[in-house]
Short mmCIF file of C-alpha atoms in Angstrom, two decimals:
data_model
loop_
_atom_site.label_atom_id
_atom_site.label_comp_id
_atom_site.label_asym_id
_atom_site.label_seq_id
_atom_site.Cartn_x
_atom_site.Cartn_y
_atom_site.Cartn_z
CA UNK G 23 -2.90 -32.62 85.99
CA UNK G 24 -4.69 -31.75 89.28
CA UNK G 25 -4.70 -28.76 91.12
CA UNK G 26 -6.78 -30.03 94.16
CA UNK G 27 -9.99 -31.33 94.45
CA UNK G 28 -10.86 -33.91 91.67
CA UNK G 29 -14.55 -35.52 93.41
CA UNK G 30 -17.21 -34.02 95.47
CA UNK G 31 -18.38 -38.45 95.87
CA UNK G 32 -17.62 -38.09 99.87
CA UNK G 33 -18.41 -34.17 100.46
CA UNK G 34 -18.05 -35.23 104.40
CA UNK G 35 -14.61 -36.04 103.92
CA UNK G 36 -13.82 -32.70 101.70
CA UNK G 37 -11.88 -30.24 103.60
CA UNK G 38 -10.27 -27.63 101.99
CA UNK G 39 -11.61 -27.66 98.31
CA UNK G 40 -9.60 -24.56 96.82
CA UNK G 41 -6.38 -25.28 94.65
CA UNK G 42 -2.65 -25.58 95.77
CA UNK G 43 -3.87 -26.74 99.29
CA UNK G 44 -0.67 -25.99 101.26
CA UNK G 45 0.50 -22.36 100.04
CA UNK G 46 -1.92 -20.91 102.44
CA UNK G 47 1.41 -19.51 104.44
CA UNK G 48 2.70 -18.06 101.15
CA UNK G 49 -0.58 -16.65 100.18
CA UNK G 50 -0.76 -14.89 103.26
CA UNK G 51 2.93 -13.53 103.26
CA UNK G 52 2.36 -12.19 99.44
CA UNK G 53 -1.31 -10.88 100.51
CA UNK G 54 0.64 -9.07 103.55
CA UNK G 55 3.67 -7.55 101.86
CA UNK G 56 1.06 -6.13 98.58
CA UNK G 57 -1.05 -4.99 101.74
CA UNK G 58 1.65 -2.90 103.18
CA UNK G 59 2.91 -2.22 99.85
CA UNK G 60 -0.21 -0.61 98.81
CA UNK G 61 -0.37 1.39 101.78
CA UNK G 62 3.03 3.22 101.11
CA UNK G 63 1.90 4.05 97.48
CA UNK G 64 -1.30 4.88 98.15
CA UNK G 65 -0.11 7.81 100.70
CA UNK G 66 2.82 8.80 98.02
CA UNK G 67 0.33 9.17 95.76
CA UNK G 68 -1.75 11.20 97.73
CA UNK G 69 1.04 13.49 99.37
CA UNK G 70 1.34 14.25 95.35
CA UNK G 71 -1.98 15.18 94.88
CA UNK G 72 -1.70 17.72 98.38
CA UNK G 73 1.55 19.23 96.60
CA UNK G 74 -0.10 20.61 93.61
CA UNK G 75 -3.01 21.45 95.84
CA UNK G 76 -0.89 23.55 97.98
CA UNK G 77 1.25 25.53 95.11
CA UNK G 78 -1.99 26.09 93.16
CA UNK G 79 -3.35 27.86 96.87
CA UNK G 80 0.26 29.99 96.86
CA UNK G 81 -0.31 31.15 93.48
CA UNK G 82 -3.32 32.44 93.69
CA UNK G 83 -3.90 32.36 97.63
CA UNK G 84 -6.57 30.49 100.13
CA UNK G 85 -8.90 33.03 100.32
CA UNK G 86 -9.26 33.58 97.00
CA UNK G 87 -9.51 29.78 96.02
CA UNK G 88 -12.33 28.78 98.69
CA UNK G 89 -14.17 32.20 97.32
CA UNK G 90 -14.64 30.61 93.64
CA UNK G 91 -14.70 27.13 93.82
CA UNK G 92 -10.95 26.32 94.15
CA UNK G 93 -9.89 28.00 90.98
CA UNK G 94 -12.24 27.47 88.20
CA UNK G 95 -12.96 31.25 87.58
CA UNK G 96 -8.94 32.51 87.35
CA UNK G 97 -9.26 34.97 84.57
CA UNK G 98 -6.46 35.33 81.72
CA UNK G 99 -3.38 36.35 82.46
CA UNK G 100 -3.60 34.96 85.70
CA UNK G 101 -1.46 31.59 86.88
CA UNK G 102 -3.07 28.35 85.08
CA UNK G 103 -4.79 25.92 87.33
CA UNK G 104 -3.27 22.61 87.07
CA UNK G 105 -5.44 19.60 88.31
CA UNK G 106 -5.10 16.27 87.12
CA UNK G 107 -8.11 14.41 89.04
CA UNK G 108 -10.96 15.46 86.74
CA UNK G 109 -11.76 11.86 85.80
CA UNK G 110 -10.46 9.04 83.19
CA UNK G 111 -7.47 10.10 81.28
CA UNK G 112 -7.52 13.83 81.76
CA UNK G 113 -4.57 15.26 80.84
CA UNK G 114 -3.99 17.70 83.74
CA UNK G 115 -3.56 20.28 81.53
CA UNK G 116 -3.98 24.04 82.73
CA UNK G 117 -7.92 25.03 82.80
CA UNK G 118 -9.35 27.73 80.45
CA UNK G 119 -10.72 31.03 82.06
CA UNK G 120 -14.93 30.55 81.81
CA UNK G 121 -16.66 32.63 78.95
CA UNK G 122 -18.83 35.53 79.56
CA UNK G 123 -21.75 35.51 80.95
CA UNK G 124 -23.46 38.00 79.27
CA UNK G 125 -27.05 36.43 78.98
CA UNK G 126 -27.36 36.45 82.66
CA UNK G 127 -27.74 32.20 82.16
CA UNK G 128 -24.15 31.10 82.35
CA UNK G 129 -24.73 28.49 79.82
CA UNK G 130 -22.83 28.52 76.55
CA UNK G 131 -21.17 31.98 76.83
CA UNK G 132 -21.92 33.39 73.61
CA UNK U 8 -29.81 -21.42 94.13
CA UNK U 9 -30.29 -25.30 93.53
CA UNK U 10 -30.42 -27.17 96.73
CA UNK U 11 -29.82 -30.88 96.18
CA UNK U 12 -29.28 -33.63 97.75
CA UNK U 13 -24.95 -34.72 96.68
CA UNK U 14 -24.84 -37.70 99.16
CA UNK U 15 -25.34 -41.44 98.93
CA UNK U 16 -28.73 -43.49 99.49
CA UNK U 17 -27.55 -43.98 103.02
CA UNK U 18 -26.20 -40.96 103.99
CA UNK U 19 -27.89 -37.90 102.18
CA UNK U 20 -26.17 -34.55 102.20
CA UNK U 21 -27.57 -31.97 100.69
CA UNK U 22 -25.51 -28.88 99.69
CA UNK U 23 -25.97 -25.66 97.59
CA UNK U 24 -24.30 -25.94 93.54
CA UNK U 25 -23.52 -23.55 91.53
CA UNK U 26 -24.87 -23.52 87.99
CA UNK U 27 -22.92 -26.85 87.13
CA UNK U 28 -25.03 -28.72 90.01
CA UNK U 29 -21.50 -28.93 91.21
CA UNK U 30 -21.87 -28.64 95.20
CA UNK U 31 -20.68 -24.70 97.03
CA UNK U 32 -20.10 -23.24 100.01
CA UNK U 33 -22.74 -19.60 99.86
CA UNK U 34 -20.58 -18.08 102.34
CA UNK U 35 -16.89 -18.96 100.99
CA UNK U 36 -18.44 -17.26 97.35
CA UNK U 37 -19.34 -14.06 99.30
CA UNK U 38 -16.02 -13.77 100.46
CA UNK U 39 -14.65 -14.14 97.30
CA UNK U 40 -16.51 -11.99 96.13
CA UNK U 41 -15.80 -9.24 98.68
CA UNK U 42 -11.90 -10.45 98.04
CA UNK U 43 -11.91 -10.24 94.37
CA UNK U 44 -13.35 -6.24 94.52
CA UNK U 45 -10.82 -5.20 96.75
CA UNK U 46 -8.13 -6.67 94.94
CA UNK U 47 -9.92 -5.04 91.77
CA UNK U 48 -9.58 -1.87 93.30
CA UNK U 49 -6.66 -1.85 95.11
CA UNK U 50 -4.42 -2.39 91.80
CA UNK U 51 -6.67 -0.44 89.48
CA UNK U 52 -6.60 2.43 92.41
CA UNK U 53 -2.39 2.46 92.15
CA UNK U 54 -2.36 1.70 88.01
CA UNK U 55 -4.14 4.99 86.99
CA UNK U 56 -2.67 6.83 89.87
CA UNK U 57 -5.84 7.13 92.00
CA UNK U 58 -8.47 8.04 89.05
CA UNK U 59 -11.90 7.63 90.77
CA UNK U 60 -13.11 5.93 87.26
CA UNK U 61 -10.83 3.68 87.19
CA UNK U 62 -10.93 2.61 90.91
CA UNK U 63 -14.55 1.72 91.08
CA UNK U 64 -14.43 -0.36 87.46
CA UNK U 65 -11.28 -2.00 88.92
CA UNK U 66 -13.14 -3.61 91.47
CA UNK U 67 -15.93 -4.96 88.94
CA UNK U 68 -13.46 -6.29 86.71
CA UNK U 69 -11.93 -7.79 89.64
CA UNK U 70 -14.96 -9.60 90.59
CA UNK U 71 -16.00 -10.60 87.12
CA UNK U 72 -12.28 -11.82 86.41
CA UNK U 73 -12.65 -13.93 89.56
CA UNK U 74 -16.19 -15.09 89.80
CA UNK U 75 -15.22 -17.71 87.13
CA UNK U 76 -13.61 -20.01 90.05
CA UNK U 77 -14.98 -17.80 93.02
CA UNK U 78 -16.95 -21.07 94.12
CA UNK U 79 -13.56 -22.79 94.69
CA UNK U 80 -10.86 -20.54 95.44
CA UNK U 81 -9.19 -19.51 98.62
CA UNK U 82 -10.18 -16.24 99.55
CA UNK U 83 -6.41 -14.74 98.94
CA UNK U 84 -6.17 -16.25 95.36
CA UNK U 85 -9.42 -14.71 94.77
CA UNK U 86 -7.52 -11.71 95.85
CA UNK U 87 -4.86 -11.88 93.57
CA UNK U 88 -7.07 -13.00 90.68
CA UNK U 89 -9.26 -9.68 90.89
CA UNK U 90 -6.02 -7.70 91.26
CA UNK U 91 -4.47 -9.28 88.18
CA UNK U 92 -7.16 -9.46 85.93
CA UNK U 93 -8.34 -5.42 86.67
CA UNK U 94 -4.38 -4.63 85.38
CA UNK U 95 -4.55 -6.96 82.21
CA UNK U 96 -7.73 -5.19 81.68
CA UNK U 97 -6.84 -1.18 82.27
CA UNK U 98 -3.94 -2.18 80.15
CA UNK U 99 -5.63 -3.78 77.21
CA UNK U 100 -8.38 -0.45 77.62
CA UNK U 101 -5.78 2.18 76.23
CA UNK U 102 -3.66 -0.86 74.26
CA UNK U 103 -7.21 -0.52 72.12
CA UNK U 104 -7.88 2.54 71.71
CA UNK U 105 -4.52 3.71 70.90
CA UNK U 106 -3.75 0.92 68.44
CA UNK U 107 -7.29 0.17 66.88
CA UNK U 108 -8.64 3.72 67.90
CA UNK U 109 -11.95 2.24 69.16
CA UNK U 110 -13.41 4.09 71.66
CA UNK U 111 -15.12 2.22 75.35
CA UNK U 112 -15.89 5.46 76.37
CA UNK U 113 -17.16 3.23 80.21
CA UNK U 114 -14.27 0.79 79.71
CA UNK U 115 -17.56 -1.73 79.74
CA UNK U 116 -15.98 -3.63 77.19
CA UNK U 117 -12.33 -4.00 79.30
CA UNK U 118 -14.29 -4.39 82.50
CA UNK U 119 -16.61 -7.20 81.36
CA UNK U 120 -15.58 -8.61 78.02
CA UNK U 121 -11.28 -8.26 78.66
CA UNK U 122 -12.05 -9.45 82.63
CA UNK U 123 -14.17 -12.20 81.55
CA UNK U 124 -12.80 -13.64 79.00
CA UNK U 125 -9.46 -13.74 81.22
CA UNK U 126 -10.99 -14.67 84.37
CA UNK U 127 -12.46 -17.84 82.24
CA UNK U 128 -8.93 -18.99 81.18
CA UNK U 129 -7.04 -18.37 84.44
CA UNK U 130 -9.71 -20.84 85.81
CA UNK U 131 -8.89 -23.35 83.47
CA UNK U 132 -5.18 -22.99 85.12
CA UNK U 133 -5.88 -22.57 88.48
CA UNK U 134 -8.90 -25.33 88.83
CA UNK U 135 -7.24 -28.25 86.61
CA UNK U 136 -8.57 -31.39 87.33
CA UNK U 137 -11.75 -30.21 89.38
CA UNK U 138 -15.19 -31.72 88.29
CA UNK U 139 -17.13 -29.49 85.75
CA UNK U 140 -20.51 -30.64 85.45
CA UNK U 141 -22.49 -33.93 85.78
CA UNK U 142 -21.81 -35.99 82.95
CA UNK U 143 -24.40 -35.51 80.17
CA UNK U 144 -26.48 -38.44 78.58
CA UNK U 145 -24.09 -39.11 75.71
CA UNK U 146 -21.81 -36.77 76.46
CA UNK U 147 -17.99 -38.25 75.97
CA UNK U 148 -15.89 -35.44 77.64
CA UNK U 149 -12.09 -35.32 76.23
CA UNK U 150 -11.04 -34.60 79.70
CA UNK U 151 -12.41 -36.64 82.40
CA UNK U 152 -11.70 -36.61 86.40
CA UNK U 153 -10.59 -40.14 87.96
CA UNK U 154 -14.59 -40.69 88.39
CA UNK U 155 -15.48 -39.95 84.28
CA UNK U 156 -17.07 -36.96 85.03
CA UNK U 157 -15.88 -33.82 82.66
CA UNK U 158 -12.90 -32.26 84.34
CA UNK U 159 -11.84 -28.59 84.17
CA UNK U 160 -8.90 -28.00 81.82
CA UNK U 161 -7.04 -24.66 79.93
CA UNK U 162 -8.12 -26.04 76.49
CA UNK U 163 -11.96 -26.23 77.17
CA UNK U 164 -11.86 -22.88 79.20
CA UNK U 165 -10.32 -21.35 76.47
CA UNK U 166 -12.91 -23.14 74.10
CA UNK U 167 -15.61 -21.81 76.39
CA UNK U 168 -14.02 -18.61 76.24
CA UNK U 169 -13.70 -17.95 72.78
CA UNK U 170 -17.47 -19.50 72.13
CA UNK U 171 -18.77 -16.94 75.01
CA UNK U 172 -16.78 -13.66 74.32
CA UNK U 173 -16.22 -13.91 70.24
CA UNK U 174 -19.08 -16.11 68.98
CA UNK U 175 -21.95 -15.00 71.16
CA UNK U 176 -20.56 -11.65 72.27
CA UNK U 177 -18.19 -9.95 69.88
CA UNK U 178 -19.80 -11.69 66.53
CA UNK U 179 -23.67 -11.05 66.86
CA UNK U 180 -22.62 -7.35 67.97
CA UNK U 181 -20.24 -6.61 64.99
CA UNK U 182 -22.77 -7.69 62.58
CA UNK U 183 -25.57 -6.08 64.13
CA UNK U 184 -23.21 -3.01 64.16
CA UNK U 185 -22.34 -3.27 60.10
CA UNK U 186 -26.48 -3.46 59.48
CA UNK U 187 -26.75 -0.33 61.49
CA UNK U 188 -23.68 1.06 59.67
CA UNK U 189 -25.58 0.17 56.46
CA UNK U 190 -28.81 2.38 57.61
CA UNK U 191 -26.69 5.31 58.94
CA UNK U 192 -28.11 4.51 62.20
CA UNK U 193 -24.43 3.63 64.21
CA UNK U 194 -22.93 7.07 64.34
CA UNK U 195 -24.07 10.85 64.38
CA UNK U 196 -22.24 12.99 62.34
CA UNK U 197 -18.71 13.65 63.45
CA UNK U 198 -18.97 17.22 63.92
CA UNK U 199 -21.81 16.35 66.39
CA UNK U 200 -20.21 13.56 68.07
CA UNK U 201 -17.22 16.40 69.03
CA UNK U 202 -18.91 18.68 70.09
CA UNK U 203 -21.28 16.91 72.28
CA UNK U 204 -24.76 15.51 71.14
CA UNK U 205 -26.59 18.31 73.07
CA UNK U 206 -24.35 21.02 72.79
CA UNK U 207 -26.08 23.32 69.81
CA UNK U 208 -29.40 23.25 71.91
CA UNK U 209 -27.83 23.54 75.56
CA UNK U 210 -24.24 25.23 74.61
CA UNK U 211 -21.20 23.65 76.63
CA UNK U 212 -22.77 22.03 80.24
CA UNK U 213 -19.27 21.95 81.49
CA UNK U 214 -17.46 24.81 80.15
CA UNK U 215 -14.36 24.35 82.48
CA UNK U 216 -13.92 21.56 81.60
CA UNK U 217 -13.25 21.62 78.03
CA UNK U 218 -9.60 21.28 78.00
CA UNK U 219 -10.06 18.05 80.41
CA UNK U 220 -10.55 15.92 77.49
CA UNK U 221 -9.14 11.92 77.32
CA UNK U 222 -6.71 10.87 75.09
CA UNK U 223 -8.86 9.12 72.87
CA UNK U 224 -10.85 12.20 72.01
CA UNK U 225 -7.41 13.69 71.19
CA UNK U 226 -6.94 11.12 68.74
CA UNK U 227 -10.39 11.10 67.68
CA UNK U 228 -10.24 14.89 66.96
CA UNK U 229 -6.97 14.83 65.08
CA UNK U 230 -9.05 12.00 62.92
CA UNK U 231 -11.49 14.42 61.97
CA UNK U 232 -9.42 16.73 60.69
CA UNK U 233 -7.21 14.77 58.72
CA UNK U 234 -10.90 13.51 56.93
CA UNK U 235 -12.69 16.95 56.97
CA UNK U 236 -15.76 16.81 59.63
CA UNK U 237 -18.91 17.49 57.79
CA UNK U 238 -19.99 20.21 59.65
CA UNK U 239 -23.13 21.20 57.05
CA UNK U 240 -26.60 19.69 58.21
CA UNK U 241 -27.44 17.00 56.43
CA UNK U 242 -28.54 13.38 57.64
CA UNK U 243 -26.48 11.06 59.10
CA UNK U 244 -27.02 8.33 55.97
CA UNK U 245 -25.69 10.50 53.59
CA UNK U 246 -22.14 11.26 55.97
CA UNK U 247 -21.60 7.45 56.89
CA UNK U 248 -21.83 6.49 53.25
CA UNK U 249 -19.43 8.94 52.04
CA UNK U 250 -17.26 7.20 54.71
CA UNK U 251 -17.81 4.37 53.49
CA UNK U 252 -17.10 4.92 50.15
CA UNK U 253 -14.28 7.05 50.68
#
């Protein structure tokens, strides 16, 4: 079995050296269609993400959003927060409300 | 880099190797190489629905997965290498954690030990038949190229694989793990490890994100209290061998 090159004895008559030598067309055709492919999720995907984004800003409005960070001090009782790009795994579940800050440091809450 | 002369007495040509002294182009790797990230990312980027994390380790495990045959491949297989490889190993990432709940809390064991060990094997497939490596004083190779010299096949990349990842990788590691285990020196108490190692002298860093938590530490939590979490302090020696025993 031999998938291409089997002797580097005459490198000056060594063309192309990578496997399959001939699929180049179908290599390109697959690499183009994943290409485009790509292209269409990747902007689905992202049209998601501006969805949430823009019925988290109509529950609890712009203004109020850009004023604290886009929604990470919404007290209780107020509409949950839903975000689901905090990093590997998260779960996208709705944010707590911060704790107190009654030391004056912001750190811990208690 | 080696730089040696691959020609004939009468008509030297000298070319860069790789590590095998077999001869390379230095330009077609880079490409590769540039080919092998972007197809890393790319699939990784669509697989866990554009998590940053996961994007950027995609692309590593792409060009890990690839760089086994990156000397030799065309720049699209490269391409498609990477791409595959970063799936198998996002895939195999949670298949371990939730089945064997063991934690790669980087994912450096799916991006360099799953990627590698695949991107070894696929070689094996994909470069049958190519020349290895000089041939060895003494050396009798059970797969040889029209010219005697030790030809790429599945079995030995698989061999290779096996001796890289599991003997030298996975084995020295597990048993340098169980001697740790055996001093109490692996793991901090469980209470400690959930609530963060820092937390009782800093409180919570990131209070808002508490609830942002991965779904191994779900699992990890509803461990600990099936067990009981020692929450008393005590030293760590004296928790891990009640584990053990128990």
């Amino acid at each position: 079995m031999n998938t291409g090159l089997d002797s580097f004895s005459n490198p000056e008559d060594i063309g192309a050296l990578y496997p399959f030598v001939g699929i180049e067309v179908a290599l390109v055709v697959i690499a183009f269609a994943l290409w485009i492919a790509w292209h269409v999720a990747q902007t689905k995907e992202e049209n998601r993400e501006y969805v949430k984004a823009l019925e988290l800003y109509e529950q609890i409005g712009l203004e109020r959003a850009m004023r604290h960070g886009g929604g990470a001090h919404i007290d209780h009782g107020e509409p949950a927060v839903r975000t689901g790009a905090g990093g590997p795994g998260t779960t996208g579940r709705a944010e707590p409300a911060p704790p107190p800050r009654g030391d004056g440091t912001g750190v811990g809450g208690a | 880099m080696p730089i040696l002369d691959i020609g004939t007495d009468g008509a030297p040509f000298f070319s860069a190797t790789n590590i095998y002294l077999m001869p390379t182009t230095l330009s077609g790797i880079t490409l590769n190489f540039l080919l092998s990230l972007t197809g890393g990312m790319m699939a990784t980027y669509l697989i866990s629905k554009g998590d940053a994390f996961w994007t950027f380790s995609g692309g590593l495990a792409g060009i890990i997965g690839a760089s086994a045959g990156n000397d030799l491949y065309h720049p699209l297989q490269a391409l498609l290498v990477g791409a595959i490889v970063a799936v198998i190993a996002y895939k195999l990432h949670y298949l371990v954690e939730r089945r064997f709940k063991l934690d790669d809390a980087v994912g450096a064991v799916a991006v360099h030990g799953y990627s590698g060990f695949l991107g070894v094997v696929i070689a094996g497939f994909l470069l049958w038949g190519y020349p290895a490596a000089p041939l060895g004083e003494g050396v009798s190779p059970w797969f040889t190229t029209a010219e005697g010299l030790p030809a790429v096949n599945p079995l030995g990349n698989l061999i290779g694989a096996v001796i890289m990842f599991g003997v030298l990788g996975f084995l020295p590691a597990f048993v340098l793990c169980k001697v740790l285990d055996r001093f109490g020196l692996l793991r901090v108490p469980r209470a400690v490890e959930l609530a963060g190692l820092d937390t009782h002298d800093y409180g919570d860093a990131y209070p808002y994100f508490q609830e942002h938590e991965t779904p191994f530490e779900t699992i990890e939590r509803a461990a600990a209290i099936e067990d009981g979490v020692a929450t008393l302090p005590g030293s760590i020696a004296t928790e891990d061998a009640s584990r053990r025993d128990a």
